[in-house]
Amino acid sequence: MKHKTTLLYTLISISILFMACNAHEKPAVSEKDKYVIPDSLLKTIEIDTVQTCQLINAITLTGKVAFNEDNVARIYPMVSGTITGIKAMLGDYVTAGETLGIIHSGEMAGYSNDLVNAQTNLQLTKRNLDATQNMVKTGLASEKDLLTAQTAYTQAQSELNRIENILKINGGNTQGDYAVKSPISGFIVEKTVTNDMAIRTDNSNDMFTISDLKNVWVLANVYESNINDIHLGDNVNITTLSYPGRIFTGKIDKILNVLDPGNKVMLVRIVLPNSDYALKPEMYASVTVTNPENKQSICIPSSALIFDNSQYYVLAYKNKTDVRITPVQVNSTLGNRVYISAGLQQGQLIIGSQALLIYDQLNN
């Protein structure tokens, strides 16, 4: 009897445990519980077709915008003195021939004095030459005297020409002033002088730097590991912090085949048109160098890609009731195109917009 009671208690315990487990089981998902894309949402999303594209390798480099040194004018002091009359400021646009400042110079005053002396000396030697010629005719002077007078006149003429050329080089002012003028039209991108500042010709710093900025250089840093992947003429896409949605396109037109001893990088140069002056010198730039390969790869728009839990996914689409989360392996990304190495086949349909919203609904 005791054994029967024990067996009965055991059977009752097992039954209670089984019933408790069944009570906690989740009911199976029926077809009507599956996520269905609403018609209102279906009208707004894009359905893309997986395609095969030419594989393009991309390397992203850091760089900065710089002046086009071929279109830059650096203005150095030609004479010593004190500069005044500076009105143009850093960043101002100036035209060719515009006066940027006036240097009151003792050297210019000396040139003016030399000019007066040379002119006076020329007049005296001319009168002496004329008198000697008349005296030769009357026999009061010899041919030697005439030759001496002719030589003095020629030397005086040469000295006057020299002084006039010096003045012309220095602006031609005879009042002791030197006008600092812009040789080209462009923007003042560097300025190291202020009004009433003393100027010396032995100062190696330029007073003004002017660039037209209609085209600029982008200098990109290439590390040793990437040197073999960079070629003259490679296409580049350039973005800046100031214009995150804008892509500037160009080509590598010069490779500086030396490494900087400090940071161990090689510079490459890209010349970009800049008609709207959007690119400013010293702007930081992200430079993506692209190289097409003789290979084909599955490609999709970047808007279709989802990254979650250290894995990339796309949403494979058959109809509004059949959308599947599909893991994929990404080879590389270039702009708005993603190259896929595994997980998709050409011709498959995928959701190309609002993918993250539908992904969240599928997971819920």
PDB file of N, CA, C and O in Angstrom, residues 196-262:
ATOM      1  N   ASP A 196      51.719 102.072 -41.216  1.00  0.00           N
ATOM      2  CA  ASP A 196      52.820 102.669 -40.442  1.00  0.00           C
ATOM      3  C   ASP A 196      53.868 101.653 -40.007  1.00  0.00           C
ATOM      4  O   ASP A 196      54.638 101.895 -39.073  1.00  0.00           O
ATOM      5  N   MET A 197      53.910 100.537 -40.697  1.00  0.00           N
ATOM      6  CA  MET A 197      54.902  99.512 -40.395  1.00  0.00           C
ATOM      7  C   MET A 197      56.168  99.774 -41.201  1.00  0.00           C
ATOM      8  O   MET A 197      56.113 100.159 -42.368  1.00  0.00           O
ATOM      9  N   ALA A 198      57.339  99.592 -40.561  1.00  0.00           N
ATOM     10  CA  ALA A 198      58.619  99.770 -41.251  1.00  0.00           C
ATOM     11  C   ALA A 198      58.892  98.563 -42.146  1.00  0.00           C
ATOM     12  O   ALA A 198      58.728  97.417 -41.724  1.00  0.00           O
ATOM     13  N   ILE A 199      59.286  98.838 -43.374  1.00  0.00           N
ATOM     14  CA  ILE A 199      59.532  97.792 -44.367  1.00  0.00           C
ATOM     15  C   ILE A 199      61.008  97.790 -44.744  1.00  0.00           C
ATOM     16  O   ILE A 199      61.609  98.846 -44.939  1.00  0.00           O
ATOM     17  N   ARG A 200      61.576  96.601 -44.833  1.00  0.00           N
ATOM     18  CA  ARG A 200      62.986  96.475 -45.237  1.00  0.00           C
ATOM     19  C   ARG A 200      63.089  95.470 -46.365  1.00  0.00           C
ATOM     20  O   ARG A 200      62.402  94.433 -46.370  1.00  0.00           O
ATOM     21  N   THR A 201      63.970  95.747 -47.311  1.00  0.00           N
ATOM     22  CA  THR A 201      64.121  94.867 -48.465  1.00  0.00           C
ATOM     23  C   THR A 201      64.806  93.548 -48.110  1.00  0.00           C
ATOM     24  O   THR A 201      64.675  92.570 -48.861  1.00  0.00           O
ATOM     25  N   ASP A 202      65.532  93.513 -46.987  1.00  0.00           N
ATOM     26  CA  ASP A 202      66.201  92.267 -46.611  1.00  0.00           C
ATOM     27  C   ASP A 202      65.290  91.345 -45.796  1.00  0.00           C
ATOM     28  O   ASP A 202      65.726  90.298 -45.319  1.00  0.00           O
ATOM     29  N   ASN A 203      64.021  91.733 -45.636  1.00  0.00           N
ATOM     30  CA  ASN A 203      63.057  90.870 -44.962  1.00  0.00           C
ATOM     31  C   ASN A 203      62.559  89.819 -45.949  1.00  0.00           C
ATOM     32  O   ASN A 203      62.048  90.148 -47.020  1.00  0.00           O
ATOM     33  N   SER A 204      62.694  88.550 -45.584  1.00  0.00           N
ATOM     34  CA  SER A 204      62.336  87.474 -46.524  1.00  0.00           C
ATOM     35  C   SER A 204      60.836  87.216 -46.594  1.00  0.00           C
ATOM     36  O   SER A 204      60.379  86.445 -47.453  1.00  0.00           O
ATOM     37  N   ASN A 205      60.054  87.848 -45.707  1.00  0.00           N
ATOM     38  CA  ASN A 205      58.606  87.630 -45.725  1.00  0.00           C
ATOM     39  C   ASN A 205      57.940  88.517 -46.781  1.00  0.00           C
ATOM     40  O   ASN A 205      58.289  89.683 -46.922  1.00  0.00           O
ATOM     41  N   ASP A 206      56.979  87.937 -47.483  1.00  0.00           N
ATOM     42  CA  ASP A 206      56.237  88.737 -48.452  1.00  0.00           C
ATOM     43  C   ASP A 206      55.182  89.569 -47.727  1.00  0.00           C
ATOM     44  O   ASP A 206      54.687  89.191 -46.666  1.00  0.00           O
ATOM     45  N   MET A 207      54.827  90.719 -48.307  1.00  0.00           N
ATOM     46  CA  MET A 207      53.830  91.593 -47.706  1.00  0.00           C
ATOM     47  C   MET A 207      52.418  91.089 -47.968  1.00  0.00           C
ATOM     48  O   MET A 207      51.567  91.086 -47.076  1.00  0.00           O
ATOM     49  N   PHE A 208      52.145  90.674 -49.196  1.00  0.00           N
ATOM     50  CA  PHE A 208      50.829  90.175 -49.584  1.00  0.00           C
ATOM     51  C   PHE A 208      51.018  88.925 -50.442  1.00  0.00           C
ATOM     52  O   PHE A 208      51.974  88.831 -51.211  1.00  0.00           O
ATOM     53  N   THR A 209      50.084  87.988 -50.291  1.00  0.00           N
ATOM     54  CA  THR A 209      49.996  86.853 -51.206  1.00  0.00           C
ATOM     55  C   THR A 209      48.609  86.875 -51.815  1.00  0.00           C
ATOM     56  O   THR A 209      47.604  86.930 -51.095  1.00  0.00           O
ATOM     57  N   ILE A 210      48.562  86.846 -53.148  1.00  0.00           N
ATOM     58  CA  ILE A 210      47.289  86.963 -53.861  1.00  0.00           C
ATOM     59  C   ILE A 210      47.107  85.733 -54.743  1.00  0.00           C
ATOM     60  O   ILE A 210      48.021  85.338 -55.470  1.00  0.00           O
ATOM     61  N   SER A 211      45.933  85.140 -54.660  1.00  0.00           N
ATOM     62  CA  SER A 211      45.599  83.984 -55.494  1.00  0.00           C
ATOM     63  C   SER A 211      44.217  84.190 -56.089  1.00  0.00           C
ATOM     64  O   SER A 211      43.313  84.698 -55.419  1.00  0.00           O
ATOM     65  N   ASP A 212      44.052  83.790 -57.357  1.00  0.00           N
ATOM     66  CA  ASP A 212      42.736  83.977 -57.977  1.00  0.00           C
ATOM     67  C   ASP A 212      41.733  82.923 -57.515  1.00  0.00           C
ATOM     68  O   ASP A 212      40.527  83.110 -57.651  1.00  0.00           O
ATOM     69  N   LEU A 213      42.207  81.769 -56.986  1.00  0.00           N
ATOM     70  CA  LEU A 213      41.364  80.704 -56.431  1.00  0.00           C
ATOM     71  C   LEU A 213      40.346  80.140 -57.419  1.00  0.00           C
ATOM     72  O   LEU A 213      39.406  79.446 -57.023  1.00  0.00           O
ATOM     73  N   LYS A 214      40.520  80.431 -58.719  1.00  0.00           N
ATOM     74  CA  LYS A 214      39.600  79.863 -59.706  1.00  0.00           C
ATOM     75  C   LYS A 214      39.857  78.369 -59.883  1.00  0.00           C
ATOM     76  O   LYS A 214      38.985  77.642 -60.349  1.00  0.00           O
ATOM     77  N   ASN A 215      41.040  77.947 -59.555  1.00  0.00           N
ATOM     78  CA  ASN A 215      41.296  76.525 -59.393  1.00  0.00           C
ATOM     79  C   ASN A 215      42.300  76.358 -58.260  1.00  0.00           C
ATOM     80  O   ASN A 215      43.112  77.241 -58.000  1.00  0.00           O
ATOM     81  N   VAL A 216      42.192  75.258 -57.547  1.00  0.00           N
ATOM     82  CA  VAL A 216      43.001  75.027 -56.353  1.00  0.00           C
ATOM     83  C   VAL A 216      43.634  73.650 -56.431  1.00  0.00           C
ATOM     84  O   VAL A 216      43.264  72.808 -57.253  1.00  0.00           O
ATOM     85  N   TRP A 217      44.602  73.442 -55.569  1.00  0.00           N
ATOM     86  CA  TRP A 217      45.221  72.128 -55.426  1.00  0.00           C
ATOM     87  C   TRP A 217      44.651  71.438 -54.202  1.00  0.00           C
ATOM     88  O   TRP A 217      44.352  72.081 -53.186  1.00  0.00           O
ATOM     89  N   VAL A 218      44.499  70.127 -54.299  1.00  0.00           N
ATOM     90  CA  VAL A 218      44.242  69.290 -53.128  1.00  0.00           C
ATOM     91  C   VAL A 218      45.444  68.369 -52.987  1.00  0.00           C
ATOM     92  O   VAL A 218      45.765  67.611 -53.908  1.00  0.00           O
ATOM     93  N   LEU A 219      46.127  68.467 -51.862  1.00  0.00           N
ATOM     94  CA  LEU A 219      47.309  67.644 -51.584  1.00  0.00           C
ATOM     95  C   LEU A 219      46.906  66.534 -50.620  1.00  0.00           C
ATOM     96  O   LEU A 219      46.452  66.808 -49.509  1.00  0.00           O
ATOM     97  N   ALA A 220      47.038  65.274 -51.071  1.00  0.00           N
ATOM     98  CA  ALA A 220      46.609  64.118 -50.278  1.00  0.00           C
ATOM     99  C   ALA A 220      47.825  63.337 -49.789  1.00  0.00           C
ATOM    100  O   ALA A 220      48.841  63.246 -50.486  1.00  0.00           O
ATOM    101  N   ASN A 221      47.707  62.767 -48.596  1.00  0.00           N
ATOM    102  CA  ASN A 221      48.786  62.002 -47.968  1.00  0.00           C
ATOM    103  C   ASN A 221      48.636  60.519 -48.300  1.00  0.00           C
ATOM    104  O   ASN A 221      47.580  59.923 -48.048  1.00  0.00           O
ATOM    105  N   VAL A 222      49.687  59.928 -48.849  1.00  0.00           N
ATOM    106  CA  VAL A 222      49.690  58.504 -49.184  1.00  0.00           C
ATOM    107  C   VAL A 222      50.699  57.802 -48.288  1.00  0.00           C
ATOM    108  O   VAL A 222      51.895  58.118 -48.317  1.00  0.00           O
ATOM    109  N   TYR A 223      50.231  56.862 -47.485  1.00  0.00           N
ATOM    110  CA  TYR A 223      51.135  56.103 -46.622  1.00  0.00           C
ATOM    111  C   TYR A 223      51.839  55.006 -47.426  1.00  0.00           C
ATOM    112  O   TYR A 223      51.386  54.617 -48.503  1.00  0.00           O
ATOM    113  N   GLU A 224      52.937  54.523 -46.863  1.00  0.00           N
ATOM    114  CA  GLU A 224      53.768  53.545 -47.583  1.00  0.00           C
ATOM    115  C   GLU A 224      52.971  52.331 -48.041  1.00  0.00           C
ATOM    116  O   GLU A 224      53.189  51.806 -49.126  1.00  0.00           O
ATOM    117  N   SER A 225      52.028  51.871 -47.205  1.00  0.00           N
ATOM    118  CA  SER A 225      51.261  50.669 -47.531  1.00  0.00           C
ATOM    119  C   SER A 225      50.349  50.865 -48.737  1.00  0.00           C
ATOM    120  O   SER A 225      49.891  49.888 -49.335  1.00  0.00           O
ATOM    121  N   ASN A 226      50.059  52.124 -49.095  1.00  0.00           N
ATOM    122  CA  ASN A 226      49.143  52.391 -50.206  1.00  0.00           C
ATOM    123  C   ASN A 226      49.833  52.905 -51.468  1.00  0.00           C
ATOM    124  O   ASN A 226      49.158  53.138 -52.476  1.00  0.00           O
ATOM    125  N   ILE A 227      51.146  53.104 -51.406  1.00  0.00           N
ATOM    126  CA  ILE A 227      51.850  53.704 -52.545  1.00  0.00           C
ATOM    127  C   ILE A 227      51.662  52.883 -53.819  1.00  0.00           C
ATOM    128  O   ILE A 227      51.452  53.432 -54.906  1.00  0.00           O
ATOM    129  N   ASN A 228      51.680  51.561 -53.708  1.00  0.00           N
ATOM    130  CA  ASN A 228      51.566  50.707 -54.885  1.00  0.00           C
ATOM    131  C   ASN A 228      50.187  50.779 -55.529  1.00  0.00           C
ATOM    132  O   ASN A 228      50.013  50.394 -56.694  1.00  0.00           O
ATOM    133  N   ASP A 229      49.191  51.283 -54.793  1.00  0.00           N
ATOM    134  CA  ASP A 229      47.825  51.352 -55.306  1.00  0.00           C
ATOM    135  C   ASP A 229      47.480  52.711 -55.907  1.00  0.00           C
ATOM    136  O   ASP A 229      46.349  52.924 -56.348  1.00  0.00           O
ATOM    137  N   ILE A 230      48.437  53.652 -55.915  1.00  0.00           N
ATOM    138  CA  ILE A 230      48.196  54.999 -56.415  1.00  0.00           C
ATOM    139  C   ILE A 230      48.903  55.167 -57.755  1.00  0.00           C
ATOM    140  O   ILE A 230      50.078  54.824 -57.902  1.00  0.00           O
ATOM    141  N   HIS A 231      48.179  55.697 -58.751  1.00  0.00           N
ATOM    142  CA  HIS A 231      48.739  55.856 -60.090  1.00  0.00           C
ATOM    143  C   HIS A 231      48.389  57.240 -60.637  1.00  0.00           C
ATOM    144  O   HIS A 231      47.359  57.823 -60.277  1.00  0.00           O
ATOM    145  N   LEU A 232      49.250  57.727 -61.502  1.00  0.00           N
ATOM    146  CA  LEU A 232      48.987  58.993 -62.185  1.00  0.00           C
ATOM    147  C   LEU A 232      47.736  58.841 -63.043  1.00  0.00           C
ATOM    148  O   LEU A 232      47.591  57.875 -63.784  1.00  0.00           O
ATOM    149  N   GLY A 233      46.810  59.793 -62.920  1.00  0.00           N
ATOM    150  CA  GLY A 233      45.581  59.753 -63.700  1.00  0.00           C
ATOM    151  C   GLY A 233      44.428  59.047 -63.028  1.00  0.00           C
ATOM    152  O   GLY A 233      43.324  58.998 -63.587  1.00  0.00           O
ATOM    153  N   ASP A 234      44.641  58.485 -61.833  1.00  0.00           N
ATOM    154  CA  ASP A 234      43.541  57.834 -61.110  1.00  0.00           C
ATOM    155  C   ASP A 234      42.433  58.838 -60.815  1.00  0.00           C
ATOM    156  O   ASP A 234      42.697  59.997 -60.467  1.00  0.00           O
ATOM    157  N   ASN A 235      41.191  58.379 -60.915  1.00  0.00           N
ATOM    158  CA  ASN A 235      40.039  59.215 -60.579  1.00  0.00           C
ATOM    159  C   ASN A 235      39.918  59.354 -59.071  1.00  0.00           C
ATOM    160  O   ASN A 235      40.183  58.402 -58.322  1.00  0.00           O
ATOM    161  N   VAL A 236      39.503  60.525 -58.619  1.00  0.00           N
ATOM    162  CA  VAL A 236      39.324  60.760 -57.188  1.00  0.00           C
ATOM    163  C   VAL A 236      37.996  61.465 -56.948  1.00  0.00           C
ATOM    164  O   VAL A 236      37.522  62.248 -57.766  1.00  0.00           O
ATOM    165  N   ASN A 237      37.393  61.151 -55.802  1.00  0.00           N
ATOM    166  CA  ASN A 237      36.223  61.863 -55.292  1.00  0.00           C
ATOM    167  C   ASN A 237      36.632  62.535 -53.986  1.00  0.00           C
ATOM    168  O   ASN A 237      37.215  61.889 -53.115  1.00  0.00           O
ATOM    169  N   ILE A 238      36.334  63.823 -53.873  1.00  0.00           N
ATOM    170  CA  ILE A 238      36.786  64.603 -52.725  1.00  0.00           C
ATOM    171  C   ILE A 238      35.583  65.184 -51.994  1.00  0.00           C
ATOM    172  O   ILE A 238      34.680  65.758 -52.617  1.00  0.00           O
ATOM    173  N   THR A 239      35.566  65.021 -50.678  1.00  0.00           N
ATOM    174  CA  THR A 239      34.529  65.622 -49.845  1.00  0.00           C
ATOM    175  C   THR A 239      35.195  66.459 -48.761  1.00  0.00           C
ATOM    176  O   THR A 239      36.355  66.235 -48.397  1.00  0.00           O
ATOM    177  N   THR A 240      34.450  67.427 -48.247  1.00  0.00           N
ATOM    178  CA  THR A 240      34.945  68.307 -47.189  1.00  0.00           C
ATOM    179  C   THR A 240      33.913  68.381 -46.077  1.00  0.00           C
ATOM    180  O   THR A 240      32.736  68.044 -46.257  1.00  0.00           O
ATOM    181  N   LEU A 241      34.369  68.845 -44.907  1.00  0.00           N
ATOM    182  CA  LEU A 241      33.462  69.011 -43.774  1.00  0.00           C
ATOM    183  C   LEU A 241      32.429  70.099 -44.052  1.00  0.00           C
ATOM    184  O   LEU A 241      31.290  70.021 -43.595  1.00  0.00           O
ATOM    185  N   SER A 242      32.815  71.105 -44.820  1.00  0.00           N
ATOM    186  CA  SER A 242      31.909  72.219 -45.091  1.00  0.00           C
ATOM    187  C   SER A 242      30.767  71.835 -46.017  1.00  0.00           C
ATOM    188  O   SER A 242      29.672  72.399 -45.930  1.00  0.00           O
ATOM    189  N   TYR A 243      31.004  70.884 -46.926  1.00  0.00           N
ATOM    190  CA  TYR A 243      29.983  70.487 -47.899  1.00  0.00           C
ATOM    191  C   TYR A 243      29.854  68.959 -47.880  1.00  0.00           C
ATOM    192  O   TYR A 243      30.291  68.281 -48.807  1.00  0.00           O
ATOM    193  N   PRO A 244      29.256  68.390 -46.807  1.00  0.00           N
ATOM    194  CA  PRO A 244      29.231  66.925 -46.665  1.00  0.00           C
ATOM    195  C   PRO A 244      28.470  66.212 -47.773  1.00  0.00           C
ATOM    196  O   PRO A 244      28.753  65.059 -48.072  1.00  0.00           O
ATOM    197  N   GLY A 245      27.510  66.878 -48.395  1.00  0.00           N
ATOM    198  CA  GLY A 245      26.742  66.221 -49.443  1.00  0.00           C
ATOM    199  C   GLY A 245      27.261  66.473 -50.839  1.00  0.00           C
ATOM    200  O   GLY A 245      26.666  66.001 -51.818  1.00  0.00           O
ATOM    201  N   ARG A 246      28.358  67.194 -50.948  1.00  0.00           N
ATOM    202  CA  ARG A 246      28.885  67.562 -52.263  1.00  0.00           C
ATOM    203  C   ARG A 246      30.177  66.813 -52.548  1.00  0.00           C
ATOM    204  O   ARG A 246      31.063  66.740 -51.690  1.00  0.00           O
ATOM    205  N   ILE A 247      30.275  66.251 -53.742  1.00  0.00           N
ATOM    206  CA  ILE A 247      31.469  65.492 -54.147  1.00  0.00           C
ATOM    207  C   ILE A 247      32.175  66.248 -55.266  1.00  0.00           C
ATOM    208  O   ILE A 247      31.573  66.565 -56.294  1.00  0.00           O
ATOM    209  N   PHE A 248      33.460  66.550 -55.048  1.00  0.00           N
ATOM    210  CA  PHE A 248      34.294  67.183 -56.066  1.00  0.00           C
ATOM    211  C   PHE A 248      35.100  66.080 -56.758  1.00  0.00           C
ATOM    212  O   PHE A 248      35.727  65.252 -56.083  1.00  0.00           O
ATOM    213  N   THR A 249      35.080  66.061 -58.071  1.00  0.00           N
ATOM    214  CA  THR A 249      35.759  64.997 -58.808  1.00  0.00           C
ATOM    215  C   THR A 249      36.979  65.548 -59.541  1.00  0.00           C
ATOM    216  O   THR A 249      36.990  66.701 -59.979  1.00  0.00           O
ATOM    217  N   GLY A 250      37.999  64.728 -59.665  1.00  0.00           N
ATOM    218  CA  GLY A 250      39.218  65.125 -60.368  1.00  0.00           C
ATOM    219  C   GLY A 250      40.093  63.912 -60.621  1.00  0.00           C
ATOM    220  O   GLY A 250      39.663  62.765 -60.465  1.00  0.00           O
ATOM    221  N   LYS A 251      41.323  64.165 -61.009  1.00  0.00           N
ATOM    222  CA  LYS A 251      42.297  63.107 -61.274  1.00  0.00           C
ATOM    223  C   LYS A 251      43.635  63.468 -60.616  1.00  0.00           C
ATOM    224  O   LYS A 251      43.950  64.649 -60.457  1.00  0.00           O
ATOM    225  N   ILE A 252      44.381  62.456 -60.255  1.00  0.00           N
ATOM    226  CA  ILE A 252      45.735  62.680 -59.743  1.00  0.00           C
ATOM    227  C   ILE A 252      46.607  63.131 -60.912  1.00  0.00           C
ATOM    228  O   ILE A 252      46.774  62.394 -61.885  1.00  0.00           O
ATOM    229  N   ASP A 253      47.136  64.349 -60.833  1.00  0.00           N
ATOM    230  CA  ASP A 253      47.923  64.866 -61.957  1.00  0.00           C
ATOM    231  C   ASP A 253      49.408  64.967 -61.623  1.00  0.00           C
ATOM    232  O   ASP A 253      50.208  65.274 -62.505  1.00  0.00           O
ATOM    233  N   LYS A 254      49.765  64.707 -60.382  1.00  0.00           N
ATOM    234  CA  LYS A 254      51.192  64.726 -60.036  1.00  0.00           C
ATOM    235  C   LYS A 254      51.427  63.886 -58.786  1.00  0.00           C
ATOM    236  O   LYS A 254      50.661  63.964 -57.819  1.00  0.00           O
ATOM    237  N   ILE A 255      52.468  63.075 -58.826  1.00  0.00           N
ATOM    238  CA  ILE A 255      52.886  62.278 -57.670  1.00  0.00           C
ATOM    239  C   ILE A 255      54.265  62.759 -57.254  1.00  0.00           C
ATOM    240  O   ILE A 255      55.208  62.745 -58.048  1.00  0.00           O
ATOM    241  N   LEU A 256      54.384  63.232 -56.017  1.00  0.00           N
ATOM    242  CA  LEU A 256      55.668  63.691 -55.494  1.00  0.00           C
ATOM    243  C   LEU A 256      56.392  62.481 -54.917  1.00  0.00           C
ATOM    244  O   LEU A 256      56.081  62.028 -53.809  1.00  0.00           O
ATOM    245  N   ASN A 257      57.311  61.932 -55.670  1.00  0.00           N
ATOM    246  CA  ASN A 257      57.905  60.637 -55.357  1.00  0.00           C
ATOM    247  C   ASN A 257      58.969  60.703 -54.272  1.00  0.00           C
ATOM    248  O   ASN A 257      60.080  60.163 -54.419  1.00  0.00           O
ATOM    249  N   VAL A 258      58.657  61.378 -53.187  1.00  0.00           N
ATOM    250  CA  VAL A 258      59.522  61.405 -52.005  1.00  0.00           C
ATOM    251  C   VAL A 258      58.639  61.292 -50.779  1.00  0.00           C
ATOM    252  O   VAL A 258      57.469  61.695 -50.798  1.00  0.00           O
ATOM    253  N   LEU A 259      59.177  60.727 -49.706  1.00  0.00           N
ATOM    254  CA  LEU A 259      58.451  60.620 -48.447  1.00  0.00           C
ATOM    255  C   LEU A 259      58.863  61.743 -47.514  1.00  0.00           C
ATOM    256  O   LEU A 259      60.045  62.070 -47.406  1.00  0.00           O
ATOM    257  N   ASP A 260      57.883  62.319 -46.852  1.00  0.00           N
ATOM    258  CA  ASP A 260      58.187  63.319 -45.838  1.00  0.00           C
ATOM    259  C   ASP A 260      58.906  62.628 -44.687  1.00  0.00           C
ATOM    260  O   ASP A 260      58.410  61.629 -44.143  1.00  0.00           O
ATOM    261  N   PRO A 261      60.088  63.113 -44.288  1.00  0.00           N
ATOM    262  CA  PRO A 261      60.842  62.430 -43.233  1.00  0.00           C
ATOM    263  C   PRO A 261      60.155  62.446 -41.883  1.00  0.00           C
ATOM    264  O   PRO A 261      60.448  61.607 -41.023  1.00  0.00           O
ATOM    265  N   GLY A 262      59.231  63.395 -41.678  1.00  0.00           N
ATOM    266  CA  GLY A 262      58.567  63.490 -40.381  1.00  0.00           C
ATOM    267  C   GLY A 262      57.423  62.512 -40.226  1.00  0.00           C
ATOM    268  O   GLY A 262      57.398  61.702 -39.295  1.00  0.00           O
TER     269      GLY A 262
END
